Short mmCIF file of C-alpha atoms in Angstrom, two decimals:
data_model
loop_
_atom_site.label_atom_id
_atom_site.label_comp_id
_atom_site.label_asym_id
_atom_site.label_seq_id
_atom_site.Cartn_x
_atom_site.Cartn_y
_atom_site.Cartn_z
CA UNK A 1 6.79 24.80 7.05
CA UNK A 2 5.13 27.92 8.43
CA UNK A 3 1.55 28.19 7.24
CA UNK A 4 -0.97 30.96 7.88
CA UNK A 5 -4.43 30.52 6.43
CA UNK A 6 -7.02 33.28 6.66
CA UNK A 7 -10.74 32.65 6.47
CA UNK A 8 -14.03 34.41 7.11
CA UNK A 9 -13.93 36.98 4.35
CA UNK A 10 -17.25 37.87 2.76
CA UNK A 11 -19.44 40.53 1.22
CA UNK A 12 -21.07 42.51 4.02
CA UNK A 13 -23.26 45.59 4.11
CA UNK A 14 -22.06 48.87 5.62
CA UNK A 15 -22.59 48.80 9.36
CA UNK A 16 -22.31 45.04 9.44
CA UNK A 17 -19.88 42.77 11.25
CA UNK A 18 -17.45 40.06 10.27
CA UNK A 19 -14.94 37.88 12.08
CA UNK A 20 -11.74 36.89 10.34
CA UNK A 21 -9.69 33.92 11.45
CA UNK A 22 -6.11 32.95 10.78
CA UNK A 23 -5.08 29.35 11.39
CA UNK A 24 -1.39 28.93 12.10
CA UNK A 25 0.71 25.80 11.75
CA UNK A 26 4.33 24.78 11.39
CA UNK A 27 5.57 26.82 14.35
CA UNK A 28 4.88 27.46 18.03
CA UNK A 29 2.12 30.03 17.72
CA UNK A 30 2.22 31.11 21.35
CA UNK A 31 5.83 32.33 20.95
CA UNK A 32 5.04 35.01 18.42
CA UNK A 33 3.46 38.43 18.13
CA UNK A 34 0.83 38.41 15.39
CA UNK A 35 -0.34 41.21 13.11
CA UNK A 36 -3.16 42.00 10.68
CA UNK A 37 -2.29 44.04 7.59
CA UNK A 38 -4.77 45.01 4.89
CA UNK A 39 -4.58 46.09 1.28
CA UNK A 40 -7.42 47.87 -0.47
CA UNK A 41 -7.89 46.91 -4.13
CA UNK A 42 -5.04 48.34 -6.18
CA UNK A 43 -3.61 50.16 -3.16
CA UNK A 44 -0.71 49.82 -0.77
CA UNK A 45 -0.32 48.02 2.52
CA UNK A 46 -1.93 49.30 5.71
CA UNK A 47 -0.96 47.99 9.12
CA UNK A 48 -4.15 47.32 11.10
CA UNK A 49 -3.42 45.76 14.49
CA UNK A 50 -1.09 43.51 16.42
CA UNK A 51 -1.24 41.39 19.55
CA UNK A 52 1.37 40.12 21.97
CA UNK A 53 2.00 36.46 22.62
CA UNK A 54 -0.15 36.39 25.78
CA UNK A 55 -2.87 38.59 24.27
CA UNK A 56 -2.43 41.29 26.89
CA UNK A 57 -0.92 43.96 24.66
CA UNK A 58 -2.77 45.08 21.54
CA UNK A 59 -2.30 47.99 19.21
CA UNK A 60 -4.57 49.41 16.49
CA UNK A 61 -4.42 51.93 13.70
CA UNK A 62 -6.66 54.89 14.51
CA UNK A 63 -9.11 54.22 11.66
CA UNK A 64 -10.21 50.89 13.19
CA UNK A 65 -9.80 51.54 16.91
CA UNK A 66 -13.10 51.03 18.70
CA UNK A 67 -14.55 49.05 15.77
CA UNK A 68 -12.07 46.18 15.34
CA UNK A 69 -10.79 43.80 18.00
CA UNK A 70 -7.76 41.58 17.55
CA UNK A 71 -7.60 38.43 19.66
CA UNK A 72 -5.93 35.05 19.73
CA UNK A 73 -6.45 31.56 21.05
CA UNK A 74 -3.07 29.96 21.67
CA UNK A 75 -4.69 26.60 22.42
CA UNK A 76 -6.15 26.60 18.92
CA UNK A 77 -3.17 28.25 17.19
CA UNK A 78 -5.52 30.88 15.86
CA UNK A 79 -5.63 34.63 15.39
CA UNK A 80 -8.85 36.59 14.99
CA UNK A 81 -10.06 39.98 13.88
CA UNK A 82 -13.56 40.96 14.92
CA UNK A 83 -14.73 43.77 12.67
CA UNK A 84 -17.82 45.75 13.62
CA UNK A 85 -19.56 48.76 12.09
CA UNK A 86 -17.84 48.08 8.79
CA UNK A 87 -17.41 50.84 6.26
CA UNK A 88 -16.81 50.86 2.52
CA UNK A 89 -13.23 51.98 3.25
CA UNK A 90 -12.61 48.69 5.07
CA UNK A 91 -12.86 46.82 1.78
CA UNK A 92 -9.51 45.10 1.37
CA UNK A 93 -7.56 41.90 1.34
CA UNK A 94 -6.67 41.16 4.95
CA UNK A 95 -3.39 39.41 5.67
CA UNK A 96 -2.32 37.84 8.92
CA UNK A 97 1.40 37.95 9.52
CA UNK A 98 3.74 36.39 12.04
CA UNK A 99 6.17 38.47 14.03
CA UNK A 100 9.73 37.24 13.98
CA UNK A 101 10.80 35.29 17.06
CA UNK A 102 13.66 37.64 17.98
CA UNK A 103 11.66 40.81 17.41
CA UNK A 104 7.95 40.46 17.08
CA UNK A 105 7.23 43.55 15.03
CA UNK A 106 9.21 42.31 12.01
CA UNK A 107 6.76 40.37 9.84
CA UNK A 108 8.55 37.30 8.55
CA UNK A 109 5.67 35.13 7.30
CA UNK A 110 2.39 36.11 5.73
CA UNK A 111 -0.81 34.33 4.82
CA UNK A 112 -2.25 34.49 1.33
CA UNK A 113 -4.92 36.94 2.45
CA UNK A 114 -8.71 36.99 2.49
CA UNK A 115 -10.99 39.47 0.77
CA UNK A 116 -13.49 41.53 2.72
CA UNK A 117 -15.95 43.56 0.67
CA UNK A 118 -18.17 46.14 2.31
CA UNK A 119 -20.91 47.23 -0.02
CA UNK A 120 -24.67 47.57 -0.20
CA UNK B 1 1.75 58.47 13.68
CA UNK B 2 5.01 58.16 11.76
CA UNK B 3 4.51 58.86 8.07
CA UNK B 4 6.64 56.90 5.61
CA UNK B 5 7.09 58.54 2.23
CA UNK B 6 8.49 56.52 -0.65
CA UNK B 7 9.84 57.74 -3.95
CA UNK B 8 9.52 57.32 -6.80
CA UNK B 9 6.07 55.80 -7.16
CA UNK B 10 7.42 53.68 -10.00
CA UNK B 11 10.59 53.17 -11.95
CA UNK B 12 11.63 51.24 -15.02
CA UNK B 13 15.14 49.85 -15.12
CA UNK B 14 16.97 47.79 -17.72
CA UNK B 15 17.94 44.25 -16.87
CA UNK B 16 21.28 44.22 -15.12
CA UNK B 17 21.07 47.87 -14.16
CA UNK B 18 20.72 49.40 -10.68
CA UNK B 19 17.37 50.24 -9.13
CA UNK B 20 17.20 52.65 -6.20
CA UNK B 21 14.13 53.12 -4.02
CA UNK B 22 13.88 55.82 -1.38
CA UNK B 23 11.92 55.99 1.84
CA UNK B 24 11.74 58.84 4.31
CA UNK B 25 10.30 58.71 7.80
CA UNK B 26 8.58 61.75 9.30
CA UNK B 27 10.53 61.24 12.52
CA UNK B 28 13.50 59.25 13.62
CA UNK B 29 13.08 55.47 13.86
CA UNK B 30 16.49 55.07 15.44
CA UNK B 31 16.48 53.58 18.90
CA UNK B 32 19.42 55.10 20.72
CA UNK B 33 19.54 52.25 23.23
CA UNK B 34 20.76 49.82 20.56
CA UNK B 35 21.63 52.17 17.69
CA UNK B 36 19.26 50.31 15.37
CA UNK B 37 16.88 51.75 12.81
CA UNK B 38 13.46 50.10 13.13
CA UNK B 39 12.88 49.88 9.39
CA UNK B 40 12.02 46.94 7.14
CA UNK B 41 11.66 46.43 3.41
CA UNK B 42 9.13 44.08 1.80
CA UNK B 43 8.68 42.85 -1.74
CA UNK B 44 5.25 42.08 -3.14
CA UNK B 45 4.85 40.32 -6.45
CA UNK B 46 1.51 40.34 -8.28
CA UNK B 47 -1.07 38.10 -6.62
CA UNK B 48 1.22 37.25 -3.71
CA UNK B 49 1.54 38.39 -0.12
CA UNK B 50 4.49 40.57 0.83
CA UNK B 51 7.84 38.99 1.55
CA UNK B 52 10.32 40.31 4.08
CA UNK B 53 13.61 41.31 2.45
CA UNK B 54 15.47 43.47 4.95
CA UNK B 55 15.10 44.37 8.61
CA UNK B 56 16.95 46.85 10.83
CA UNK B 57 17.33 48.99 7.69
CA UNK B 58 20.21 46.96 6.27
CA UNK B 59 20.10 43.32 7.44
CA UNK B 60 19.12 40.96 4.64
CA UNK B 61 16.89 38.03 5.48
CA UNK B 62 18.22 34.56 4.96
CA UNK B 63 17.84 33.51 1.34
CA UNK B 64 17.49 37.03 -0.05
CA UNK B 65 19.95 37.56 -2.91
CA UNK B 66 22.85 39.85 -2.13
CA UNK B 67 21.93 42.15 -4.99
CA UNK B 68 19.40 43.58 -2.51
CA UNK B 69 20.85 45.99 0.02
CA UNK B 70 19.52 48.58 2.41
CA UNK B 71 21.10 51.71 3.79
CA UNK B 72 20.17 54.66 5.95
CA UNK B 73 21.10 58.24 6.59
CA UNK B 74 19.16 59.82 9.42
CA UNK B 75 15.52 59.56 8.46
CA UNK B 76 16.28 58.64 4.84
CA UNK B 77 16.42 55.00 3.80
CA UNK B 78 17.35 53.36 0.52
CA UNK B 79 16.73 49.95 -0.98
CA UNK B 80 19.11 49.17 -3.82
CA UNK B 81 18.89 46.36 -6.31
CA UNK B 82 22.38 46.32 -7.74
CA UNK B 83 21.63 44.36 -10.91
CA UNK B 84 17.96 44.06 -11.73
CA UNK B 85 16.70 40.60 -12.66
CA UNK B 86 13.39 39.76 -14.30
CA UNK B 87 12.14 38.12 -11.09
CA UNK B 88 12.60 41.40 -9.20
CA UNK B 89 9.58 42.97 -10.90
CA UNK B 90 7.40 43.81 -7.90
CA UNK B 91 6.19 46.55 -5.60
CA UNK B 92 8.52 47.36 -2.75
CA UNK B 93 7.38 48.76 0.59
CA UNK B 94 9.25 50.20 3.51
CA UNK B 95 7.77 49.92 7.00
CA UNK B 96 8.71 51.38 10.35
CA UNK B 97 8.24 49.23 13.41
CA UNK B 98 9.55 51.83 15.88
CA UNK B 99 6.14 52.77 17.25
CA UNK B 100 2.59 51.61 16.58
CA UNK B 101 0.87 51.90 14.22
CA UNK B 102 3.71 50.34 12.26
CA UNK B 103 3.13 52.31 9.11
CA UNK B 104 4.10 51.39 5.57
CA UNK B 105 5.28 53.61 2.77
CA UNK B 106 3.06 53.93 -0.27
CA UNK B 107 5.09 51.49 -2.32
CA UNK B 108 7.38 51.70 -5.35
CA UNK B 109 6.63 49.66 -8.43
CA UNK B 110 9.71 48.33 -10.21
CA UNK B 111 9.42 47.32 -13.84
CA UNK B 112 11.75 46.30 -16.64
CA UNK B 113 12.58 49.00 -19.14
#
């Protein structure tokens, strides 16, 4: 069974930093693109960033570029999102999602999500 | 960035009736090399993460009931639930994966009338 478990969410002050983790199991992590998607309270889905299997290709939405860094450790079957200079608008549930094996940008499995709250 | 615009924001449909959700992309998401539309549909039930229903605009995922179907016409996409069931109450999102950022539509909330 594919399992994605996010952790690291917290209440943080504006300007602060946080590192989210996503532990993957039940599949060969190193074979898949991985993506972070977020959802502000009561709002829709926002695609945040993705990373290629080898970690050498990464893409970001403009609103987080330069502040967030997506990374992965294939030896640990883990995905990360380093979030710096956090803003109130970054408050959201953050989901990690697996890219489908045949085409990595189709998100076929999602974690349950982790809440990040940015507030003073 | 490609903007995905969904309509309506919400709709209420009687059990057993048809529900139609629209999605329009601000530019083509058709790759001419393979003649595929890079468009997916997701279903999100309250308190749950999204679930992939359809990829390539019209290909249902394994296990998705056949009352769900997707279609396209240029930059216009449609998700149809042919006979609404109680378990279909959810918010539905379209997403383009043609070019990053892989933007989502704003969502359409489907309820029982």
